[in-house]
PDB file of C-alpha atoms and ligand atoms in Angstrom:
ATOM      1  CA  UNK A  14      91.817  80.257 102.158  1.00  0.00           C
ATOM      2  CA  UNK A  15      91.851  82.993 104.852  1.00  0.00           C
ATOM      3  CA  UNK A  16      92.665  85.867 102.446  1.00  0.00           C
ATOM      4  CA  UNK A  17      90.808  89.190 102.752  1.00  0.00           C
ATOM      5  CA  UNK A  18      91.088  89.870  99.076  1.00  0.00           C
ATOM      6  CA  UNK A  19      89.694  86.429  98.054  1.00  0.00           C
ATOM      7  CA  UNK A  20      86.829  87.221 100.308  1.00  0.00           C
ATOM      8  CA  UNK A  21      86.221  90.400  98.403  1.00  0.00           C
ATOM      9  CA  UNK A  22      86.283  88.535  95.075  1.00  0.00           C
ATOM     10  CA  UNK A  23      83.800  86.010  96.425  1.00  0.00           C
ATOM     11  CA  UNK A  24      81.555  88.727  97.766  1.00  0.00           C
ATOM     12  CA  UNK A  25      82.029  87.705 101.333  1.00  0.00           C
ATOM     13  CA  UNK A  26      83.036  91.120 102.417  1.00  0.00           C
ATOM     14  CA  UNK A  27      82.041  94.450 100.656  1.00  0.00           C
ATOM     15  CA  UNK A  28      84.336  96.704  98.630  1.00  0.00           C
ATOM     16  CA  UNK A  29      83.846  99.891  96.583  1.00  0.00           C
ATOM     17  CA  UNK A  30      84.513  98.300  93.171  1.00  0.00           C
ATOM     18  CA  UNK A  31      85.607 100.533  90.275  1.00  0.00           C
ATOM     19  CA  UNK A  32      86.467  97.896  87.612  1.00  0.00           C
ATOM     20  CA  UNK A  33      85.785  94.310  86.973  1.00  0.00           C
ATOM     21  CA  UNK A  34      86.453  91.722  84.320  1.00  0.00           C
ATOM     22  CA  UNK A  35      87.074  88.042  84.051  1.00  0.00           C
ATOM     23  CA  UNK A  36      90.697  88.183  85.355  1.00  0.00           C
ATOM     24  CA  UNK A  37      90.849  91.355  87.357  1.00  0.00           C
ATOM     25  CA  UNK A  38      89.013  93.311  90.024  1.00  0.00           C
ATOM     26  CA  UNK A  39      89.832  97.013  91.194  1.00  0.00           C
ATOM     27  CA  UNK A  40      88.391  98.768  94.227  1.00  0.00           C
ATOM     28  CA  UNK A  41      89.131 101.677  96.443  1.00  0.00           C
ATOM     29  CA  UNK A  42      91.728 101.217  99.259  1.00  0.00           C
ATOM     30  CA  UNK A  43      89.886 101.089 102.655  1.00  0.00           C
ATOM     31  CA  UNK A  44      92.609 103.281 104.287  1.00  0.00           C
ATOM     32  CA  UNK A  45      93.641 105.491 101.409  1.00  0.00           C
ATOM     33  CA  UNK A  46      97.054 107.390 101.425  1.00  0.00           C
ATOM     34  CA  UNK A  47      95.525 109.828  98.948  1.00  0.00           C
ATOM     35  CA  UNK A  48      92.022 110.567  97.382  1.00  0.00           C
ATOM     36  CA  UNK A  49      91.249 107.847  94.771  1.00  0.00           C
ATOM     37  CA  UNK A  50      93.896 105.296  96.130  1.00  0.00           C
ATOM     38  CA  UNK A  51      92.898 102.137  94.259  1.00  0.00           C
ATOM     39  CA  UNK A  52      93.973  98.534  94.332  1.00  0.00           C
ATOM     40  CA  UNK A  53      94.022  96.304  91.295  1.00  0.00           C
ATOM     41  CA  UNK A  54      93.990  92.566  92.030  1.00  0.00           C
ATOM     42  CA  UNK A  55      93.862  89.302  90.073  1.00  0.00           C
ATOM     43  CA  UNK A  56      90.655  87.193  90.700  1.00  0.00           C
ATOM     44  CA  UNK A  57      92.873  84.200  90.948  1.00  0.00           C
ATOM     45  CA  UNK A  58      94.938  84.128  94.234  1.00  0.00           C
ATOM     46  CA  UNK A  59      98.622  84.807  93.572  1.00  0.00           C
ATOM     47  CA  UNK A  60     100.821  85.826  96.487  1.00  0.00           C
ATOM     48  CA  UNK A  61     103.321  88.231  94.967  1.00  0.00           C
ATOM     49  CA  UNK A  62     105.463  89.113  91.927  1.00  0.00           C
ATOM     50  CA  UNK A  63     107.300  85.719  92.041  1.00  0.00           C
ATOM     51  CA  UNK A  64     104.005  83.851  92.133  1.00  0.00           C
ATOM     52  CA  UNK A  65     101.907  85.750  89.453  1.00  0.00           C
ATOM     53  CA  UNK A  66     101.941  84.548  85.785  1.00  0.00           C
ATOM     54  CA  UNK A  67     102.770  87.032  82.950  1.00  0.00           C
ATOM     55  CA  UNK A  68      99.289  86.767  81.302  1.00  0.00           C
ATOM     56  CA  UNK A  69      97.618  87.980  84.498  1.00  0.00           C
ATOM     57  CA  UNK A  70     100.311  90.633  84.984  1.00  0.00           C
ATOM     58  CA  UNK A  71      99.579  91.978  81.507  1.00  0.00           C
ATOM     59  CA  UNK A  72      95.898  92.091  82.235  1.00  0.00           C
ATOM     60  CA  UNK A  73      96.509  94.040  85.483  1.00  0.00           C
ATOM     61  CA  UNK A  74      98.794  96.438  83.617  1.00  0.00           C
ATOM     62  CA  UNK A  75      96.134  97.061  80.885  1.00  0.00           C
ATOM     63  CA  UNK A  76      93.652  97.815  83.618  1.00  0.00           C
ATOM     64  CA  UNK A  77      96.100 100.218  85.266  1.00  0.00           C
ATOM     65  CA  UNK A  78      96.131 102.230  81.930  1.00  0.00           C
ATOM     66  CA  UNK A  79      92.366 102.393  81.977  1.00  0.00           C
ATOM     67  CA  UNK A  80      92.025 103.382  85.651  1.00  0.00           C
ATOM     68  CA  UNK A  81      94.844 106.036  85.374  1.00  0.00           C
ATOM     69  CA  UNK A  82      92.637 107.800  82.748  1.00  0.00           C
ATOM     70  CA  UNK A  83      89.467 107.445  84.867  1.00  0.00           C
ATOM     71  CA  UNK A  84      91.124 108.865  87.997  1.00  0.00           C
ATOM     72  CA  UNK A  85      92.546 111.763  85.950  1.00  0.00           C
ATOM     73  CA  UNK A  86      89.205 112.462  84.335  1.00  0.00           C
ATOM     74  CA  UNK A  87      86.964 112.109  87.329  1.00  0.00           C
ATOM     75  CA  UNK A  88      89.156 113.303  90.183  1.00  0.00           C
ATOM     76  CA  UNK A  89      91.385 115.869  88.338  1.00  0.00           C
ATOM     77  CA  UNK A  90      94.503 114.448  89.806  1.00  0.00           C
ATOM     78  CA  UNK A  91      97.839 115.724  88.611  1.00  0.00           C
ATOM     79  CA  UNK A  92      99.842 112.608  88.817  1.00  0.00           C
ATOM     80  CA  UNK A  93      99.640 108.786  89.750  1.00  0.00           C
ATOM     81  CA  UNK A  94     102.125 106.536  91.339  1.00  0.00           C
ATOM     82  CA  UNK A  95     101.899 102.774  90.716  1.00  0.00           C
ATOM     83  CA  UNK A  96     103.242 100.713  93.564  1.00  0.00           C
ATOM     84  CA  UNK A  97     103.466  96.863  94.320  1.00  0.00           C
ATOM     85  CA  UNK A  98     104.849  95.575  97.519  1.00  0.00           C
ATOM     86  CA  UNK A  99     106.532  92.278  98.190  1.00  0.00           C
ATOM     87  CA  UNK A 100     107.832  90.456 101.275  1.00  0.00           C
ATOM     88  CA  UNK A 101     108.251  92.377 104.515  1.00  0.00           C
ATOM     89  CA  UNK A 102     106.407  95.456 103.141  1.00  0.00           C
ATOM     90  CA  UNK A 103     103.411  93.508 101.735  1.00  0.00           C
ATOM     91  CA  UNK A 104     100.659  93.526 104.386  1.00  0.00           C
ATOM     92  CA  UNK A 105      98.067  91.549 102.269  1.00  0.00           C
ATOM     93  CA  UNK A 106      99.499  88.464 100.659  1.00  0.00           C
ATOM     94  CA  UNK A 107      97.305  88.424  97.574  1.00  0.00           C
ATOM     95  CA  UNK A 108      99.064  90.253  94.647  1.00  0.00           C
ATOM     96  CA  UNK A 109      97.865  93.872  94.265  1.00  0.00           C
ATOM     97  CA  UNK A 110      98.910  96.934  92.442  1.00  0.00           C
ATOM     98  CA  UNK A 111      98.387 100.326  94.098  1.00  0.00           C
ATOM     99  CA  UNK A 112      97.408 103.305  92.133  1.00  0.00           C
ATOM    100  CA  UNK A 113      97.958 106.482  94.148  1.00  0.00           C
ATOM    101  CA  UNK A 114      96.793 109.806  92.667  1.00  0.00           C
ATOM    102  CA  UNK A 115      98.464 113.093  93.800  1.00  0.00           C
ATOM    103  CA  UNK A 116      97.193 116.667  93.530  1.00  0.00           C
ATOM    104  CA  UNK A 117      99.023 119.820  93.174  1.00  0.00           C
ATOM    105  CA  UNK A 118      97.427 121.647  96.073  1.00  0.00           C
ATOM    106  CA  UNK A 119      96.889 118.702  98.339  1.00  0.00           C
ATOM    107  CA  UNK A 120      97.852 115.067  98.728  1.00  0.00           C
ATOM    108  CA  UNK A 121     101.175 115.937  97.036  1.00  0.00           C
ATOM    109  CA  UNK A 122     104.277 113.913  97.850  1.00  0.00           C
ATOM    110  CA  UNK A 123     104.975 116.420 100.631  1.00  0.00           C
ATOM    111  CA  UNK A 124     101.431 116.254 102.174  1.00  0.00           C
ATOM    112  CA  UNK A 125     100.867 112.457 101.600  1.00  0.00           C
ATOM    113  CA  UNK A 126      99.484 110.799 104.762  1.00  0.00           C
ATOM    114  CA  UNK A 127      98.010 114.174 106.000  1.00  0.00           C
ATOM    115  CA  UNK A 128      94.758 112.470 106.802  1.00  0.00           C
ATOM    116  CA  UNK A 129      92.751 115.692 107.259  1.00  0.00           C
ATOM    117  CA  UNK A 130      93.099 115.918 103.354  1.00  0.00           C
ATOM    118  CA  UNK A 131      91.659 112.357 102.731  1.00  0.00           C
ATOM    119  CA  UNK A 132      87.982 112.075 101.830  1.00  0.00           C
ATOM    120  CA  UNK A 133      85.829 109.086 102.856  1.00  0.00           C
ATOM    121  CA  UNK A 134      86.310 106.531  99.951  1.00  0.00           C
ATOM    122  CA  UNK A 135      82.526 106.487  99.617  1.00  0.00           C
ATOM    123  CA  UNK A 136      82.543 110.088  98.396  1.00  0.00           C
ATOM    124  CA  UNK A 137      85.343 109.311  95.936  1.00  0.00           C
ATOM    125  CA  UNK A 138      83.420 106.229  94.733  1.00  0.00           C
ATOM    126  CA  UNK A 139      80.401 108.481  93.815  1.00  0.00           C
ATOM    127  CA  UNK A 140      82.650 110.680  91.582  1.00  0.00           C
ATOM    128  CA  UNK A 141      84.076 107.592  89.789  1.00  0.00           C
ATOM    129  CA  UNK A 142      80.693 106.044  88.985  1.00  0.00           C
TER     130      UNK A 142
HETATM  131  P1  AMP B  38     100.261  96.298 101.177  1.00  0.00           P
HETATM  132  O1  AMP B  38     101.074  96.829 102.194  1.00  0.00           O
HETATM  133  O2  AMP B  38     100.832  96.669  99.815  1.00  0.00           O
HETATM  134  O3  AMP B  38      99.922  94.833 101.253  1.00  0.00           O
HETATM  135  O4  AMP B  38      98.795  97.072 101.172  1.00  0.00           O
HETATM  136  C1  AMP B  38      97.668  96.538 101.534  1.00  0.00           C
HETATM  137  C2  AMP B  38      96.494  97.580 101.306  1.00  0.00           C
HETATM  138  O5  AMP B  38      95.327  96.987 101.395  1.00  0.00           O
HETATM  139  C3  AMP B  38      96.555  98.690 102.326  1.00  0.00           C
HETATM  140  O6  AMP B  38      96.701 100.002 101.657  1.00  0.00           O
HETATM  141  C4  AMP B  38      95.183  98.550 102.977  1.00  0.00           C
HETATM  142  O7  AMP B  38      94.557  99.798 103.330  1.00  0.00           O
HETATM  143  C5  AMP B  38      94.390  97.836 101.985  1.00  0.00           C
HETATM  144  N1  AMP B  38      93.280  97.043 102.462  1.00  0.00           N
HETATM  145  C6  AMP B  38      93.265  96.131 103.436  1.00  0.00           C
HETATM  146  N2  AMP B  38      92.121  95.537 103.583  1.00  0.00           N
HETATM  147  C7  AMP B  38      91.276  96.181 102.747  1.00  0.00           C
HETATM  148  C8  AMP B  38      89.867  96.026 102.414  1.00  0.00           C
HETATM  149  N3  AMP B  38      89.044  95.166 103.114  1.00  0.00           N
HETATM  150  N4  AMP B  38      89.325  96.784 101.411  1.00  0.00           N
HETATM  151  C9  AMP B  38      90.155  97.604 100.777  1.00  0.00           C
HETATM  152  N5  AMP B  38      91.391  97.875 100.921  1.00  0.00           N
HETATM  153  C10 AMP B  38      91.972  97.199 101.934  1.00  0.00           C
HETATM  154 ZN1   ZN B  39      93.606  85.818  97.956  1.00  0.00          ZN
END
């Protein structure tokens, strides 16, 4: 299947992985909206919220709780938004949950997408290790 996230799972293309277990993989977004922007995906290909089963959805939610703590502890963010797109607004058709940290002084809601404030994900990855 020609799915970029399945290719990451299979190791065909690289990703900055921050969490992995039998069901779930999490990695840094390649084009982050804020520092620490993370995607959590199921290892099995599900398209969207209609497609995914509740067991896998629960596993993803459990990982979101772990990664929220990690991002707060390691990056010192002041808040985190969870977002999951479907249909027209979903670019990659493999279910994924976005975790988007925000910061008081930068990357706040007002300054989101101010790309001069966004670090190279490789630098963020070093902090999360
Ligand atoms: P969505 O609009 O919810 O489908 O968002 C897809 C997200 O996947 C975007 O934030 C992209 O920057 C991200 N993305 C696409 N390709 C990759 C990749 N190879 N590695 C990491 N993130 C990616
Ligand atoms: Zn896939």
